[in-house]
mmCIF file of C-alpha atoms in Angstrom:
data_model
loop_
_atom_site.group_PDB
_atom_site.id
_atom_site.type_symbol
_atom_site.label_atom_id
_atom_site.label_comp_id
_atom_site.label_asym_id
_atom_site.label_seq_id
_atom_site.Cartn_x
_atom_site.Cartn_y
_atom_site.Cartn_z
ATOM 1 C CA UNK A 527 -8.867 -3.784 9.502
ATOM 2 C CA UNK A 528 -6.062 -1.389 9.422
ATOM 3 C CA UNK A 529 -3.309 -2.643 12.447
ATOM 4 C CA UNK A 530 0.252 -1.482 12.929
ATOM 5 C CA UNK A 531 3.047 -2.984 10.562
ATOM 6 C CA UNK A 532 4.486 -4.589 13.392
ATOM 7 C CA UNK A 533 2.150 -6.366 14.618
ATOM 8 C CA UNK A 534 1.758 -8.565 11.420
ATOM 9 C CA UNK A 535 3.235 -11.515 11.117
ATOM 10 C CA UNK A 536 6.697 -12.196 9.170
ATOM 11 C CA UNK A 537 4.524 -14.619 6.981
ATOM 12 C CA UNK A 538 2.298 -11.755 6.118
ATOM 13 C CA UNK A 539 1.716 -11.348 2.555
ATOM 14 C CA UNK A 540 3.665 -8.643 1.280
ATOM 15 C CA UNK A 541 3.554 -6.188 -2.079
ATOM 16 C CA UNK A 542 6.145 -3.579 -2.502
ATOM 17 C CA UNK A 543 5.952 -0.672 -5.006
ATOM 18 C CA UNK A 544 8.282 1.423 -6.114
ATOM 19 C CA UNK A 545 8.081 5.083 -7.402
ATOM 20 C CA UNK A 546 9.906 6.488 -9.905
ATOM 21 C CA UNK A 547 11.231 9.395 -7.987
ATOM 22 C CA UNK A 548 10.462 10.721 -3.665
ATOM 23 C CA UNK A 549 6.968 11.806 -2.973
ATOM 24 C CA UNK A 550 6.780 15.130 -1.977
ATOM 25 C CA UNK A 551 5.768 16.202 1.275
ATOM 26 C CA UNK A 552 1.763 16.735 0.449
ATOM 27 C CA UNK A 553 1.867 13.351 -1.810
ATOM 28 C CA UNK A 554 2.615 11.711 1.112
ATOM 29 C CA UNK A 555 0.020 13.139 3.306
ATOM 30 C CA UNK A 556 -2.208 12.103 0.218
ATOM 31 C CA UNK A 557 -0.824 8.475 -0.241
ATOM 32 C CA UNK A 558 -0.935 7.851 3.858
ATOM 33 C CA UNK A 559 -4.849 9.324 3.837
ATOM 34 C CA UNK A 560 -6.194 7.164 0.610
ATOM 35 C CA UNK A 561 -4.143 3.680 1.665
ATOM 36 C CA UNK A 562 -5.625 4.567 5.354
ATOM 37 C CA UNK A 563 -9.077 4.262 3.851
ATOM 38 C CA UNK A 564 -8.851 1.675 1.466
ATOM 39 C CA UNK A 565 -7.378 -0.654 3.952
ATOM 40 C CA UNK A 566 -9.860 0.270 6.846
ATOM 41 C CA UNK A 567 -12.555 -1.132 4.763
ATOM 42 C CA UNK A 568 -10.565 -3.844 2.874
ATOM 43 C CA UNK A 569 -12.835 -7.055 2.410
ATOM 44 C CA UNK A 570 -12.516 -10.342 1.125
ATOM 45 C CA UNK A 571 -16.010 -12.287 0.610
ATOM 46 C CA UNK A 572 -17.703 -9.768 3.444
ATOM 47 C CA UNK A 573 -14.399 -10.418 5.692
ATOM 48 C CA UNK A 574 -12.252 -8.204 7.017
ATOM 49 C CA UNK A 575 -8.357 -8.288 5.974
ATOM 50 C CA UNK A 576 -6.374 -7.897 8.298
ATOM 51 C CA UNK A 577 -3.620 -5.623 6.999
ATOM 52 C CA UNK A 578 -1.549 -2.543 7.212
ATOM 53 C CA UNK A 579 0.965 -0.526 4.747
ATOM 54 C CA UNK A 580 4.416 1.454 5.333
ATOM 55 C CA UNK A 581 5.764 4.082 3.313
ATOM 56 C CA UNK A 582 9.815 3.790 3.113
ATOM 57 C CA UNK A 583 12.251 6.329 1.958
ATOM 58 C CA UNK A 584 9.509 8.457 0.217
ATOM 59 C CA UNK A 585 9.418 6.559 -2.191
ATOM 60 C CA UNK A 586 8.144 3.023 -1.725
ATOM 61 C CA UNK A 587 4.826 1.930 -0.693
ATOM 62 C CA UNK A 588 4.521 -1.476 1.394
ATOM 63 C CA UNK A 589 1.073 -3.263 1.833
ATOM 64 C CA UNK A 590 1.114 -6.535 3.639
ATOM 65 C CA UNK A 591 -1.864 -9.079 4.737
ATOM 66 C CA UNK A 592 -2.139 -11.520 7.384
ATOM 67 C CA UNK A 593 -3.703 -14.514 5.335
ATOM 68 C CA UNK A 594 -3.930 -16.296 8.941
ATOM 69 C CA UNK A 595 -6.723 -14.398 9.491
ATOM 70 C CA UNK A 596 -7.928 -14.252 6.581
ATOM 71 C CA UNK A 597 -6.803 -15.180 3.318
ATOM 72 C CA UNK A 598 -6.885 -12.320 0.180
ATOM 73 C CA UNK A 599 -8.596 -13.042 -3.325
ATOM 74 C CA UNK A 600 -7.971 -11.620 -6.561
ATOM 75 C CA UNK A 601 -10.513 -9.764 -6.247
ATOM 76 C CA UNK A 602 -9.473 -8.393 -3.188
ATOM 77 C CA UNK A 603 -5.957 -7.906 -4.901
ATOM 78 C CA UNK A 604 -7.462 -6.543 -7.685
ATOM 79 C CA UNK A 605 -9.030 -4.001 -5.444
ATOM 80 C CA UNK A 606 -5.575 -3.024 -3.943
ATOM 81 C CA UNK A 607 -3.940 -2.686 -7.727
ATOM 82 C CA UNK A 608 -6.737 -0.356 -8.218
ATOM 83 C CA UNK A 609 -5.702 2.067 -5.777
ATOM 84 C CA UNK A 610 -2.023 2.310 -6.887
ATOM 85 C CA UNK A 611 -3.221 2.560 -10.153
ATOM 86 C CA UNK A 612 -5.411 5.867 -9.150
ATOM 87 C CA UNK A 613 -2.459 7.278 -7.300
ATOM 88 C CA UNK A 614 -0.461 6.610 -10.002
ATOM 89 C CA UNK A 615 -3.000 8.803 -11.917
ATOM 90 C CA UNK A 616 -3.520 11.363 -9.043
ATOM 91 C CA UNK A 617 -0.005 12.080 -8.384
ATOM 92 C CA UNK A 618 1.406 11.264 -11.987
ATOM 93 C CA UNK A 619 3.937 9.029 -10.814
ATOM 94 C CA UNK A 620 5.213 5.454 -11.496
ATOM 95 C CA UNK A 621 4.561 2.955 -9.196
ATOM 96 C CA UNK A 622 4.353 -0.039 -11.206
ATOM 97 C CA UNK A 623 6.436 -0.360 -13.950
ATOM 98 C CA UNK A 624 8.384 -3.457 -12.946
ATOM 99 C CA UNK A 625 11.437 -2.598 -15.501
ATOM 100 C CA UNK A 626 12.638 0.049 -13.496
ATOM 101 C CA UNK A 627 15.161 -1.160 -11.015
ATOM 102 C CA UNK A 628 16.521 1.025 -7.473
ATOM 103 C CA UNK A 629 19.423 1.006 -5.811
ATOM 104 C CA UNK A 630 20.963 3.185 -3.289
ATOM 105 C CA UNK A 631 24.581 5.374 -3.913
ATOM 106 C CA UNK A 632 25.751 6.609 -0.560
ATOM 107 C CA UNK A 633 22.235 8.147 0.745
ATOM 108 C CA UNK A 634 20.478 8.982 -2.345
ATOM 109 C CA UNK A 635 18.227 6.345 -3.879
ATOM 110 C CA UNK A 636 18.069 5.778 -7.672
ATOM 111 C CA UNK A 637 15.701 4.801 -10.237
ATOM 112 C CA UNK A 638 16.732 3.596 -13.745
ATOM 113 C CA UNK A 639 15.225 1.738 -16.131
ATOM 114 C CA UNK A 640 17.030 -2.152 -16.266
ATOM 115 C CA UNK A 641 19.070 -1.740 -18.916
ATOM 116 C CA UNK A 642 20.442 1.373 -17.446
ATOM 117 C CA UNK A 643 21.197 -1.046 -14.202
ATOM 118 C CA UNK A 644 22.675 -3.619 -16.587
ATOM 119 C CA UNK A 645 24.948 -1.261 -18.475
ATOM 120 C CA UNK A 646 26.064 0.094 -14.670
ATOM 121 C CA UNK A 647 27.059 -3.123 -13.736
ATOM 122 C CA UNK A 648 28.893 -3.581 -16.664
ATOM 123 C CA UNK A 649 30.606 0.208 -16.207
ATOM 124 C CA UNK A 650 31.210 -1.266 -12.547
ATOM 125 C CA UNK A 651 29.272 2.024 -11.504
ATOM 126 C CA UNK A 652 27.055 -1.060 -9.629
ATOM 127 C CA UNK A 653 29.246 -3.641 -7.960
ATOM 128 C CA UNK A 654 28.087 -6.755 -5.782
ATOM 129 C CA UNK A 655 27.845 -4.091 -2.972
ATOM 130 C CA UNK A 656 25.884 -2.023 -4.168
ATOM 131 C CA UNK A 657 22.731 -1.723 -1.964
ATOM 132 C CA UNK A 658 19.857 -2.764 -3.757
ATOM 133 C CA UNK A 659 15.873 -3.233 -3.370
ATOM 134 C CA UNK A 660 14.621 -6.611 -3.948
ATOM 135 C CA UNK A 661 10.981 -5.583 -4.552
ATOM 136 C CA UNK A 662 10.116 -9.249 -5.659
ATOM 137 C CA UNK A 663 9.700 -10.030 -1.654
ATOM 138 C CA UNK A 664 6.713 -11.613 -0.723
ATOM 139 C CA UNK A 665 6.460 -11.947 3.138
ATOM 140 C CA UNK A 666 7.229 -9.250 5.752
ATOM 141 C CA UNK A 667 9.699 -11.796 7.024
ATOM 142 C CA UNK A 668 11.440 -11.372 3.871
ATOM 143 C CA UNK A 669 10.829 -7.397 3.368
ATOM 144 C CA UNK A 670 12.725 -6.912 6.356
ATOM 145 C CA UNK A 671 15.487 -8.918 5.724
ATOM 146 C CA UNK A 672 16.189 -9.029 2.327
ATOM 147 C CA UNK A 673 14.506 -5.817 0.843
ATOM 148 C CA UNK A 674 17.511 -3.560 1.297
ATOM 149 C CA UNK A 675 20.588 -6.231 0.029
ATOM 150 C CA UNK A 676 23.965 -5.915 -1.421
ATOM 151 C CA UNK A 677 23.132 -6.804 -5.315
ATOM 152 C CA UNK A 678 25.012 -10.548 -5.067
ATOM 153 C CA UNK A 679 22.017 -11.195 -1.909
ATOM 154 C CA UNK A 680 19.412 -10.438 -4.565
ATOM 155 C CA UNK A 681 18.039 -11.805 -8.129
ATOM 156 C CA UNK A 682 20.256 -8.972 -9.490
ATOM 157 C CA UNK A 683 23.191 -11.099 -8.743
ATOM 158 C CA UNK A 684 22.654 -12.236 -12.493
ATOM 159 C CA UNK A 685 24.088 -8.946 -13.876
ATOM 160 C CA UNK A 686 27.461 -9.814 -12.308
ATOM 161 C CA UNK A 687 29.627 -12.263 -14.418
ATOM 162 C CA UNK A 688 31.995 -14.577 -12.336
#
């Protein structure tokens, strides 16, 4: 049961994935159609999920669940992974490689791999103010507060040596 992100609760279930560069204009149309789908017929066990997605920057894709109403599975998770992994495929893009780290410089956002990130901090190209995305968030309560961070808010304070 597709609803609006706002509607969902802050302890909605969140996952947040990250593309190695912007979707284009048409990959987006694509991206917003296929998640639109999958997510009006989302099921655990024969239930609905209640559930909804945003797209951020043109470049991230957010899914999140309210498991109040009902609670996801693997396999129901399973069956979400599955659909990034086709657009992954579709579109030729990266959307899960969890070594790749983003952070924003003035407007642009970046993408580099983490020990590109680690050799920035180091460079002090990256400082504790940097804005970062903590993509490790796991409720929408969370997403919206401490997605978007300064790097010392997020696990990649550890870069930083004090």
């Amino acid at each position: 049961m597709l609803v609006d992100f706002d509607s969902l609760k802050n302890s909605s279930r969140v996952w947040v994935y990250q593309a190695n560069r912007e979707f284009s204009d048409n990959e987006e149309e694509e991206i917003i159609s296929k998640i639109k789908s999958f997510i009006t017929t989302w099921k655990v066990h024969g239930k609905d999920l209640k559930a909804s997605y945003q797209i951020k920057y043109h470049q991230f894709i957010v899914i999140a669940v309210d498991e109040d109403f009902n609670e996801v599975s693997g396999c129901s998770i399973d069956a979400s992974v599955n659909l990034i992994l086709k657009l992954e495929q579709s579109l030729k893009i990266d959307l899960t490689n969890k070594l790749n780290v983003s952070f924003k410089d003035n407007n642009n956002i970046n993408v580099v791999s983490l020990l590109d990130f680690k050799n920035f901090v180091k460079q002090q190209k990256i400082t504790e103010n940097t804005v970062v995305f903590n993509n490790m968030v796991t409720t929408k309560g969370d997403f919206e507060s401490q997605w978007e961070v300064p790097a010392i808010s997020s696990w990649h304070k550890r870069f930083f040596n004090k």
